[in-house]
Amino acid sequence: MTDTLLKLEGVEKSFGKNQVLRGVDIDVARGQSLVIIGGSGSGKSVMLKNALGLMTPDKGRIFFDGEDVTKATGKTREKMRARIGMLFQSGALFDSLTVWENVAFRLLNSEGTRRKDAKERAIETLKKVRLGADVGGLYPAEISGGMQKRVSLARSIISEPDLIFFDEPTTGLDPITADAINDLIREMVGGLGAAAVTITHDMASARKIADEIAMLFEGQIIWRGPAKDVYASGNAYVDQFVNGRADGPIQPAI
Amino acid sequence: MQNPIQLIGRATLGLFGEVGRLAVFAGRVKIAAVTPRWYGGEILRQMVRIGFYSLPVVGLAAVFIGAALALNIYEGGSRYGAEQFVPSIVVLGITRELGVVITGLMLAGRVSAGIAAEIGAMRVTEQIDALETLSASRYRYLYAPRFIAALITLPMLVALADVIGVMGGWLVSVFGLGFDSTVYLRNTLDFVTTNDILAGLIKAVVFGGVIAIMGCYQGDRSQAGATGVGRAATLSMVGAAVLILAFNYVMSTLFVEIGL
């Protein structure tokens, strides 16, 4: 057992001639909330998919709870994923299943929980993200984008994971709903004592969620520090990004 | 301007690469289908979608094919005074070839393209990634149930298409060409053998596998939003149709060789 729950060491990933990750080094400790900021195309989502094992890095190593899981398959990968929750940018709810079946998916399909018990736990978890039991019987297409994010959040925490990834949790939401999601994330992570890795370019969200913030630029972590220091980082790239200025060392992606 | 040899070489390598990827994918689906864990509810749901909902289209296609076949055989046969062979040739043509091929082709359009579009949409909306992060293998939860359901339902649909196709021939022959109903049916039943029916049903199992695997494969590989999903649906339909026709020829040859 180590304090570091997740560690990426020199991770590189290319797609053809496009090198997206150029040696990412980052770690997250138990109970810590780390937010990774960076512009579009900086490699945030690719880094997250490598950490989750949805992609295999070309170089470098990934450790989860001290174990090298870079090329883990089968039971090792399953064991690791059972301890991880993930909130996808789009929510990624299964259209063909009701809201409660989405929330209870892991219980029903991986943990073998009885349907009645799984439903009870799903409804309880929906309450934690402030959704009523009546929502449980609806299909994802019948609820709003903000509610879908909350359902996805409920799905990511139902098994009380040790680590939760949040991919752009507030994208596409109005500021009030986005703030409510930030509160929920803070509350859920604090309540579970889980580590959290959030990738976002929403600075309001980053400030609210993070203990520490790291910035990914051109496939490398170029700065990391406490959330309170992000506006006084002394790094020209970070300054430009957090203040949302078009002029500076980072060229706008247009 | 590229060297023609280079173009041919690149196309050949691309083809081999695609065949290899498809073979590996098919192997993984088959392993998932024959080893636990099985998702019974998903298999049943897919059987209803692939089998039950295909009944109208398969039934309509079969009745028209049977009717047209009877009419053409009558027309051709009458030139040699061989009209009496209509029932036997209709039942042979339907059970060994047309019933299964037409059902396969209709399902390549209705089912294979549908599977590709559904899985493609799941791929581009990150639902497949979500599935993997929830410790459920996409091969076991998504692909194996569709594969198993297609293997089971295709022979059922083909058996039904055989009956409906023969009835189509009977309808035209009795009400349009002046055949006696009892004689037509007796000739049909006397001529058809278990082997004729079996040959069609064996092909149906293979075509079921082709339809499900092509749909799942193209859906799994789809990228680039709506365009990618549309492309996956088209490729799965075309791929499944071509493979069905190719496998049909190979199996027909094999069945003739072994006397089935």
PDB file of N, CA and C in Angstrom, chain A residues 144-231:
ATOM      1  N   SER A 144     -32.973  15.701 -19.077  1.00  0.00           N
ATOM      2  CA  SER A 144     -32.131  16.791 -19.601  1.00  0.00           C
ATOM      3  C   SER A 144     -30.643  16.433 -19.524  1.00  0.00           C
ATOM      4  N   GLY A 145     -29.809  17.274 -20.183  1.00  0.00           N
ATOM      5  CA  GLY A 145     -28.361  17.056 -20.180  1.00  0.00           C
ATOM      6  C   GLY A 145     -27.784  17.089 -18.770  1.00  0.00           C
ATOM      7  N   GLY A 146     -28.266  18.054 -17.953  1.00  0.00           N
ATOM      8  CA  GLY A 146     -27.779  18.168 -16.573  1.00  0.00           C
ATOM      9  C   GLY A 146     -28.135  16.939 -15.757  1.00  0.00           C
ATOM     10  N   MET A 147     -29.358  16.435 -15.980  1.00  0.00           N
ATOM     11  CA  MET A 147     -29.774  15.220 -15.253  1.00  0.00           C
ATOM     12  C   MET A 147     -28.953  14.021 -15.717  1.00  0.00           C
ATOM     13  N   GLN A 148     -28.655  13.984 -17.018  1.00  0.00           N
ATOM     14  CA  GLN A 148     -27.833  12.873 -17.538  1.00  0.00           C
ATOM     15  C   GLN A 148     -26.463  12.867 -16.876  1.00  0.00           C
ATOM     16  N   LYS A 149     -25.891  14.067 -16.681  1.00  0.00           N
ATOM     17  CA  LYS A 149     -24.574  14.149 -16.015  1.00  0.00           C
ATOM     18  C   LYS A 149     -24.678  13.625 -14.581  1.00  0.00           C
ATOM     19  N   ARG A 150     -25.787  13.963 -13.923  1.00  0.00           N
ATOM     20  CA  ARG A 150     -25.955  13.508 -12.536  1.00  0.00           C
ATOM     21  C   ARG A 150     -26.144  11.989 -12.485  1.00  0.00           C
ATOM     22  N   VAL A 151     -26.882  11.457 -13.471  1.00  0.00           N
ATOM     23  CA  VAL A 151     -27.063   9.997 -13.523  1.00  0.00           C
ATOM     24  C   VAL A 151     -25.703   9.327 -13.745  1.00  0.00           C
ATOM     25  N   SER A 152     -24.919   9.919 -14.653  1.00  0.00           N
ATOM     26  CA  SER A 152     -23.598   9.361 -14.947  1.00  0.00           C
ATOM     27  C   SER A 152     -22.709   9.427 -13.702  1.00  0.00           C
ATOM     28  N   LEU A 153     -22.862  10.529 -12.952  1.00  0.00           N
ATOM     29  CA  LEU A 153     -22.105  10.665 -11.700  1.00  0.00           C
ATOM     30  C   LEU A 153     -22.532   9.573 -10.708  1.00  0.00           C
ATOM     31  N   ALA A 154     -23.847   9.352 -10.630  1.00  0.00           N
ATOM     32  CA  ALA A 154     -24.360   8.296  -9.735  1.00  0.00           C
ATOM     33  C   ALA A 154     -23.792   6.944 -10.152  1.00  0.00           C
ATOM     34  N   ARG A 155     -23.738   6.692 -11.459  1.00  0.00           N
ATOM     35  CA  ARG A 155     -23.197   5.412 -11.956  1.00  0.00           C
ATOM     36  C   ARG A 155     -21.723   5.264 -11.581  1.00  0.00           C
ATOM     37  N   SER A 156     -20.997   6.400 -11.591  1.00  0.00           N
ATOM     38  CA  SER A 156     -19.560   6.303 -11.312  1.00  0.00           C
ATOM     39  C   SER A 156     -19.260   6.104  -9.824  1.00  0.00           C
ATOM     40  N   ILE A 157     -20.214   6.427  -8.958  1.00  0.00           N
ATOM     41  CA  ILE A 157     -19.903   6.321  -7.512  1.00  0.00           C
ATOM     42  C   ILE A 157     -20.617   5.165  -6.813  1.00  0.00           C
ATOM     43  N   ILE A 158     -21.525   4.479  -7.525  1.00  0.00           N
ATOM     44  CA  ILE A 158     -22.362   3.477  -6.839  1.00  0.00           C
ATOM     45  C   ILE A 158     -21.541   2.378  -6.154  1.00  0.00           C
ATOM     46  N   SER A 159     -20.394   2.039  -6.754  1.00  0.00           N
ATOM     47  CA  SER A 159     -19.587   0.962  -6.158  1.00  0.00           C
ATOM     48  C   SER A 159     -18.534   1.491  -5.195  1.00  0.00           C
ATOM     49  N   GLU A 160     -18.660   2.755  -4.821  1.00  0.00           N
ATOM     50  CA  GLU A 160     -17.735   3.406  -3.894  1.00  0.00           C
ATOM     51  C   GLU A 160     -16.282   3.182  -4.307  1.00  0.00           C
ATOM     52  N   PRO A 161     -15.920   3.711  -5.481  1.00  0.00           N
ATOM     53  CA  PRO A 161     -14.569   3.461  -5.998  1.00  0.00           C
ATOM     54  C   PRO A 161     -13.492   4.219  -5.228  1.00  0.00           C
ATOM     55  N   ASP A 162     -12.243   3.785  -5.426  1.00  0.00           N
ATOM     56  CA  ASP A 162     -11.111   4.461  -4.783  1.00  0.00           C
ATOM     57  C   ASP A 162     -10.633   5.640  -5.620  1.00  0.00           C
ATOM     58  N   LEU A 163     -10.941   5.583  -6.922  1.00  0.00           N
ATOM     59  CA  LEU A 163     -10.482   6.638  -7.835  1.00  0.00           C
ATOM     60  C   LEU A 163     -11.598   6.951  -8.823  1.00  0.00           C
ATOM     61  N   ILE A 164     -11.871   8.243  -9.019  1.00  0.00           N
ATOM     62  CA  ILE A 164     -12.906   8.617  -9.990  1.00  0.00           C
ATOM     63  C   ILE A 164     -12.300   9.578 -11.015  1.00  0.00           C
ATOM     64  N   PHE A 165     -12.550   9.273 -12.285  1.00  0.00           N
ATOM     65  CA  PHE A 165     -12.142  10.181 -13.361  1.00  0.00           C
ATOM     66  C   PHE A 165     -13.353  10.982 -13.818  1.00  0.00           C
ATOM     67  N   PHE A 166     -13.153  12.269 -13.994  1.00  0.00           N
ATOM     68  CA  PHE A 166     -14.220  13.126 -14.529  1.00  0.00           C
ATOM     69  C   PHE A 166     -13.704  13.772 -15.807  1.00  0.00           C
ATOM     70  N   ASP A 167     -14.350  13.461 -16.925  1.00  0.00           N
ATOM     71  CA  ASP A 167     -13.922  14.016 -18.205  1.00  0.00           C
ATOM     72  C   ASP A 167     -14.857  15.175 -18.574  1.00  0.00           C
ATOM     73  N   GLU A 168     -14.346  16.377 -18.499  1.00  0.00           N
ATOM     74  CA  GLU A 168     -15.124  17.590 -18.821  1.00  0.00           C
ATOM     75  C   GLU A 168     -16.513  17.528 -18.173  1.00  0.00           C
ATOM     76  N   PRO A 169     -16.604  17.482 -16.854  1.00  0.00           N
ATOM     77  CA  PRO A 169     -17.917  17.255 -16.218  1.00  0.00           C
ATOM     78  C   PRO A 169     -18.933  18.371 -16.426  1.00  0.00           C
ATOM     79  N   THR A 170     -18.458  19.586 -16.744  1.00  0.00           N
ATOM     80  CA  THR A 170     -19.416  20.703 -16.848  1.00  0.00           C
ATOM     81  C   THR A 170     -19.643  21.170 -18.280  1.00  0.00           C
ATOM     82  N   THR A 171     -18.998  20.504 -19.246  1.00  0.00           N
ATOM     83  CA  THR A 171     -19.149  20.923 -20.642  1.00  0.00           C
ATOM     84  C   THR A 171     -20.604  20.812 -21.091  1.00  0.00           C
ATOM     85  N   GLY A 172     -21.086  21.853 -21.742  1.00  0.00           N
ATOM     86  CA  GLY A 172     -22.439  21.831 -22.301  1.00  0.00           C
ATOM     87  C   GLY A 172     -23.536  22.129 -21.292  1.00  0.00           C
ATOM     88  N   LEU A 173     -23.154  22.503 -20.071  1.00  0.00           N
ATOM     89  CA  LEU A 173     -24.179  22.797 -19.065  1.00  0.00           C
ATOM     90  C   LEU A 173     -24.246  24.300 -18.797  1.00  0.00           C
ATOM     91  N   ASP A 174     -25.414  24.797 -18.394  1.00  0.00           N
ATOM     92  CA  ASP A 174     -25.524  26.211 -18.048  1.00  0.00           C
ATOM     93  C   ASP A 174     -24.749  26.456 -16.749  1.00  0.00           C
ATOM     94  N   PRO A 175     -24.369  27.696 -16.465  1.00  0.00           N
ATOM     95  CA  PRO A 175     -23.483  27.955 -15.307  1.00  0.00           C
ATOM     96  C   PRO A 175     -24.052  27.470 -13.981  1.00  0.00           C
ATOM     97  N   ILE A 176     -25.367  27.555 -13.808  1.00  0.00           N
ATOM     98  CA  ILE A 176     -25.954  27.154 -12.520  1.00  0.00           C
ATOM     99  C   ILE A 176     -25.876  25.633 -12.368  1.00  0.00           C
ATOM    100  N   THR A 177     -26.276  24.917 -13.451  1.00  0.00           N
ATOM    101  CA  THR A 177     -26.201  23.447 -13.401  1.00  0.00           C
ATOM    102  C   THR A 177     -24.747  22.996 -13.258  1.00  0.00           C
ATOM    103  N   ALA A 178     -23.837  23.705 -13.971  1.00  0.00           N
ATOM    104  CA  ALA A 178     -22.412  23.357 -13.893  1.00  0.00           C
ATOM    105  C   ALA A 178     -21.922  23.489 -12.455  1.00  0.00           C
ATOM    106  N   ASP A 179     -22.347  24.561 -11.778  1.00  0.00           N
ATOM    107  CA  ASP A 179     -21.907  24.762 -10.400  1.00  0.00           C
ATOM    108  C   ASP A 179     -22.479  23.674  -9.479  1.00  0.00           C
ATOM    109  N   ALA A 180     -23.735  23.298  -9.763  1.00  0.00           N
ATOM    110  CA  ALA A 180     -24.354  22.227  -8.963  1.00  0.00           C
ATOM    111  C   ALA A 180     -23.581  20.921  -9.149  1.00  0.00           C
ATOM    112  N   ILE A 181     -23.140  20.651 -10.377  1.00  0.00           N
ATOM    113  CA  ILE A 181     -22.345  19.433 -10.643  1.00  0.00           C
ATOM    114  C   ILE A 181     -21.007  19.512  -9.894  1.00  0.00           C
ATOM    115  N   ASN A 182     -20.388  20.710  -9.913  1.00  0.00           N
ATOM    116  CA  ASN A 182     -19.120  20.877  -9.178  1.00  0.00           C
ATOM    117  C   ASN A 182     -19.305  20.575  -7.694  1.00  0.00           C
ATOM    118  N   ASP A 183     -20.400  21.110  -7.127  1.00  0.00           N
ATOM    119  CA  ASP A 183     -20.691  20.855  -5.700  1.00  0.00           C
ATOM    120  C   ASP A 183     -20.844  19.366  -5.444  1.00  0.00           C
ATOM    121  N   LEU A 184     -21.587  18.715  -6.347  1.00  0.00           N
ATOM    122  CA  LEU A 184     -21.821  17.278  -6.180  1.00  0.00           C
ATOM    123  C   LEU A 184     -20.512  16.501  -6.246  1.00  0.00           C
ATOM    124  N   ILE A 185     -19.668  16.877  -7.192  1.00  0.00           N
ATOM    125  CA  ILE A 185     -18.375  16.176  -7.333  1.00  0.00           C
ATOM    126  C   ILE A 185     -17.576  16.332  -6.037  1.00  0.00           C
ATOM    127  N   ARG A 186     -17.506  17.540  -5.547  1.00  0.00           N
ATOM    128  CA  ARG A 186     -16.756  17.825  -4.305  1.00  0.00           C
ATOM    129  C   ARG A 186     -17.323  16.995  -3.148  1.00  0.00           C
ATOM    130  N   GLU A 187     -18.648  17.001  -3.095  1.00  0.00           N
ATOM    131  CA  GLU A 187     -19.355  16.290  -2.015  1.00  0.00           C
ATOM    132  C   GLU A 187     -19.112  14.778  -2.103  1.00  0.00           C
ATOM    133  N   MET A 188     -19.245  14.248  -3.327  1.00  0.00           N
ATOM    134  CA  MET A 188     -19.101  12.799  -3.530  1.00  0.00           C
ATOM    135  C   MET A 188     -17.672  12.351  -3.241  1.00  0.00           C
ATOM    136  N   VAL A 189     -16.704  13.122  -3.765  1.00  0.00           N
ATOM    137  CA  VAL A 189     -15.304  12.747  -3.579  1.00  0.00           C
ATOM    138  C   VAL A 189     -14.938  12.835  -2.097  1.00  0.00           C
ATOM    139  N   GLY A 190     -15.391  13.929  -1.442  1.00  0.00           N
ATOM    140  CA  GLY A 190     -15.127  14.097  -0.009  1.00  0.00           C
ATOM    141  C   GLY A 190     -15.776  12.987   0.806  1.00  0.00           C
ATOM    142  N   GLY A 191     -17.031  12.687   0.461  1.00  0.00           N
ATOM    143  CA  GLY A 191     -17.792  11.677   1.201  1.00  0.00           C
ATOM    144  C   GLY A 191     -17.189  10.291   1.083  1.00  0.00           C
ATOM    145  N   LEU A 192     -16.681   9.968  -0.099  1.00  0.00           N
ATOM    146  CA  LEU A 192     -16.129   8.620  -0.328  1.00  0.00           C
ATOM    147  C   LEU A 192     -14.660   8.521   0.101  1.00  0.00           C
ATOM    148  N   GLY A 193     -14.008   9.684   0.215  1.00  0.00           N
ATOM    149  CA  GLY A 193     -12.575   9.682   0.492  1.00  0.00           C
ATOM    150  C   GLY A 193     -11.781   9.170  -0.691  1.00  0.00           C
ATOM    151  N   ALA A 194     -12.380   9.296  -1.873  1.00  0.00           N
ATOM    152  CA  ALA A 194     -11.721   8.775  -3.076  1.00  0.00           C
ATOM    153  C   ALA A 194     -10.765   9.805  -3.669  1.00  0.00           C
ATOM    154  N   ALA A 195      -9.831   9.326  -4.476  1.00  0.00           N
ATOM    155  CA  ALA A 195      -9.002  10.239  -5.264  1.00  0.00           C
ATOM    156  C   ALA A 195      -9.800  10.598  -6.512  1.00  0.00           C
ATOM    157  N   ALA A 196      -9.579  11.813  -7.026  1.00  0.00           N
ATOM    158  CA  ALA A 196     -10.310  12.221  -8.223  1.00  0.00           C
ATOM    159  C   ALA A 196      -9.355  12.869  -9.215  1.00  0.00           C
ATOM    160  N   VAL A 197      -9.529  12.514 -10.474  1.00  0.00           N
ATOM    161  CA  VAL A 197      -8.779  13.169 -11.548  1.00  0.00           C
ATOM    162  C   VAL A 197      -9.811  13.757 -12.497  1.00  0.00           C
ATOM    163  N   THR A 198      -9.790  15.066 -12.630  1.00  0.00           N
ATOM    164  CA  THR A 198     -10.767  15.736 -13.490  1.00  0.00           C
ATOM    165  C   THR A 198     -10.021  16.414 -14.625  1.00  0.00           C
ATOM    166  N   ILE A 199     -10.502  16.222 -15.845  1.00  0.00           N
ATOM    167  CA  ILE A 199      -9.901  17.005 -16.924  1.00  0.00           C
ATOM    168  C   ILE A 199     -10.937  18.007 -17.404  1.00  0.00           C
ATOM    169  N   THR A 200     -10.503  19.228 -17.538  1.00  0.00           N
ATOM    170  CA  THR A 200     -11.452  20.292 -17.900  1.00  0.00           C
ATOM    171  C   THR A 200     -10.699  21.490 -18.474  1.00  0.00           C
ATOM    172  N   HIS A 201     -11.439  22.358 -19.179  1.00  0.00           N
ATOM    173  CA  HIS A 201     -10.865  23.671 -19.467  1.00  0.00           C
ATOM    174  C   HIS A 201     -11.779  24.765 -18.917  1.00  0.00           C
ATOM    175  N   ASP A 202     -12.655  24.341 -17.992  1.00  0.00           N
ATOM    176  CA  ASP A 202     -13.544  25.279 -17.314  1.00  0.00           C
ATOM    177  C   ASP A 202     -12.857  25.683 -16.003  1.00  0.00           C
ATOM    178  N   MET A 203     -12.320  26.916 -15.972  1.00  0.00           N
ATOM    179  CA  MET A 203     -11.520  27.326 -14.812  1.00  0.00           C
ATOM    180  C   MET A 203     -12.340  27.466 -13.533  1.00  0.00           C
ATOM    181  N   ALA A 204     -13.621  27.867 -13.684  1.00  0.00           N
ATOM    182  CA  ALA A 204     -14.478  27.990 -12.499  1.00  0.00           C
ATOM    183  C   ALA A 204     -14.627  26.614 -11.852  1.00  0.00           C
ATOM    184  N   SER A 205     -14.814  25.612 -12.707  1.00  0.00           N
ATOM    185  CA  SER A 205     -14.951  24.240 -12.239  1.00  0.00           C
ATOM    186  C   SER A 205     -13.644  23.769 -11.596  1.00  0.00           C
ATOM    187  N   ALA A 206     -12.516  24.059 -12.263  1.00  0.00           N
ATOM    188  CA  ALA A 206     -11.204  23.621 -11.761  1.00  0.00           C
ATOM    189  C   ALA A 206     -10.950  24.182 -10.369  1.00  0.00           C
ATOM    190  N   ARG A 207     -11.231  25.472 -10.192  1.00  0.00           N
ATOM    191  CA  ARG A 207     -10.962  26.112  -8.882  1.00  0.00           C
ATOM    192  C   ARG A 207     -11.794  25.481  -7.778  1.00  0.00           C
ATOM    193  N   LYS A 208     -13.028  25.115  -8.147  1.00  0.00           N
ATOM    194  CA  LYS A 208     -13.941  24.597  -7.125  1.00  0.00           C
ATOM    195  C   LYS A 208     -13.627  23.145  -6.744  1.00  0.00           C
ATOM    196  N   ILE A 209     -13.215  22.358  -7.740  1.00  0.00           N
ATOM    197  CA  ILE A 209     -13.028  20.918  -7.510  1.00  0.00           C
ATOM    198  C   ILE A 209     -11.641  20.584  -6.967  1.00  0.00           C
ATOM    199  N   ALA A 210     -10.625  21.362  -7.403  1.00  0.00           N
ATOM    200  CA  ALA A 210      -9.242  20.886  -7.249  1.00  0.00           C
ATOM    201  C   ALA A 210      -8.604  21.135  -5.896  1.00  0.00           C
ATOM    202  N   ASP A 211      -7.782  20.176  -5.465  1.00  0.00           N
ATOM    203  CA  ASP A 211      -6.784  20.432  -4.429  1.00  0.00           C
ATOM    204  C   ASP A 211      -5.533  20.940  -5.142  1.00  0.00           C
ATOM    205  N   GLU A 212      -5.223  20.235  -6.232  1.00  0.00           N
ATOM    206  CA  GLU A 212      -4.061  20.634  -7.038  1.00  0.00           C
ATOM    207  C   GLU A 212      -4.474  20.722  -8.499  1.00  0.00           C
ATOM    208  N   ILE A 213      -3.784  21.570  -9.247  1.00  0.00           N
ATOM    209  CA  ILE A 213      -4.056  21.708 -10.677  1.00  0.00           C
ATOM    210  C   ILE A 213      -2.754  21.436 -11.439  1.00  0.00           C
ATOM    211  N   ALA A 214      -2.877  20.727 -12.544  1.00  0.00           N
ATOM    212  CA  ALA A 214      -1.722  20.509 -13.425  1.00  0.00           C
ATOM    213  C   ALA A 214      -2.120  20.941 -14.821  1.00  0.00           C
ATOM    214  N   MET A 215      -1.162  21.448 -15.570  1.00  0.00           N
ATOM    215  CA  MET A 215      -1.500  21.850 -16.938  1.00  0.00           C
ATOM    216  C   MET A 215      -0.764  20.980 -17.949  1.00  0.00           C
ATOM    217  N   LEU A 216      -1.559  20.454 -18.900  1.00  0.00           N
ATOM    218  CA  LEU A 216      -1.006  19.630 -19.981  1.00  0.00           C
ATOM    219  C   LEU A 216      -0.913  20.496 -21.230  1.00  0.00           C
ATOM    220  N   PHE A 217       0.264  20.548 -21.817  1.00  0.00           N
ATOM    221  CA  PHE A 217       0.443  21.329 -23.038  1.00  0.00           C
ATOM    222  C   PHE A 217       1.345  20.545 -23.990  1.00  0.00           C
ATOM    223  N   GLU A 218       0.866  20.378 -25.201  1.00  0.00           N
ATOM    224  CA  GLU A 218       1.605  19.623 -26.220  1.00  0.00           C
ATOM    225  C   GLU A 218       2.108  18.279 -25.684  1.00  0.00           C
ATOM    226  N   GLY A 219       1.229  17.588 -24.987  1.00  0.00           N
ATOM    227  CA  GLY A 219       1.521  16.222 -24.556  1.00  0.00           C
ATOM    228  C   GLY A 219       2.444  16.091 -23.370  1.00  0.00           C
ATOM    229  N   GLN A 220       2.667  17.211 -22.633  1.00  0.00           N
ATOM    230  CA  GLN A 220       3.514  17.118 -21.431  1.00  0.00           C
ATOM    231  C   GLN A 220       2.917  17.959 -20.312  1.00  0.00           C
ATOM    232  N   ILE A 221       3.165  17.540 -19.071  1.00  0.00           N
ATOM    233  CA  ILE A 221       2.731  18.342 -17.930  1.00  0.00           C
ATOM    234  C   ILE A 221       3.753  19.477 -17.772  1.00  0.00           C
ATOM    235  N   ILE A 222       3.269  20.717 -17.945  1.00  0.00           N
ATOM    236  CA  ILE A 222       4.243  21.821 -17.895  1.00  0.00           C
ATOM    237  C   ILE A 222       4.199  22.583 -16.563  1.00  0.00           C
ATOM    238  N   TRP A 223       3.166  22.321 -15.763  1.00  0.00           N
ATOM    239  CA  TRP A 223       3.096  22.971 -14.444  1.00  0.00           C
ATOM    240  C   TRP A 223       2.177  22.181 -13.540  1.00  0.00           C
ATOM    241  N   ARG A 224       2.486  22.146 -12.268  1.00  0.00           N
ATOM    242  CA  ARG A 224       1.583  21.537 -11.285  1.00  0.00           C
ATOM    243  C   ARG A 224       1.761  22.260  -9.956  1.00  0.00           C
ATOM    244  N   GLY A 225       0.650  22.533  -9.303  1.00  0.00           N
ATOM    245  CA  GLY A 225       0.744  23.213  -8.021  1.00  0.00           C
ATOM    246  C   GLY A 225      -0.608  23.266  -7.338  1.00  0.00           C
ATOM    247  N   PRO A 226      -0.644  23.820  -6.122  1.00  0.00           N
ATOM    248  CA  PRO A 226      -1.925  23.931  -5.407  1.00  0.00           C
ATOM    249  C   PRO A 226      -2.904  24.789  -6.201  1.00  0.00           C
ATOM    250  N   ALA A 227      -4.202  24.476  -6.073  1.00  0.00           N
ATOM    251  CA  ALA A 227      -5.225  25.178  -6.850  1.00  0.00           C
ATOM    252  C   ALA A 227      -5.175  26.684  -6.589  1.00  0.00           C
ATOM    253  N   LYS A 228      -4.866  27.064  -5.338  1.00  0.00           N
ATOM    254  CA  LYS A 228      -4.877  28.492  -5.001  1.00  0.00           C
ATOM    255  C   LYS A 228      -3.759  29.271  -5.715  1.00  0.00           C
ATOM    256  N   ASP A 229      -2.733  28.552  -6.196  1.00  0.00           N
ATOM    257  CA  ASP A 229      -1.592  29.229  -6.828  1.00  0.00           C
ATOM    258  C   ASP A 229      -1.719  29.352  -8.339  1.00  0.00           C
ATOM    259  N   VAL A 230      -2.821  28.827  -8.893  1.00  0.00           N
ATOM    260  CA  VAL A 230      -2.860  28.722 -10.353  1.00  0.00           C
ATOM    261  C   VAL A 230      -2.860  30.099 -11.044  1.00  0.00           C
ATOM    262  N   TYR A 231      -3.366  31.103 -10.362  1.00  0.00           N
ATOM    263  CA  TYR A 231      -3.363  32.437 -10.989  1.00  0.00           C
ATOM    264  C   TYR A 231      -2.051  33.192 -10.721  1.00  0.00           C
TER     265      TYR A 231
END
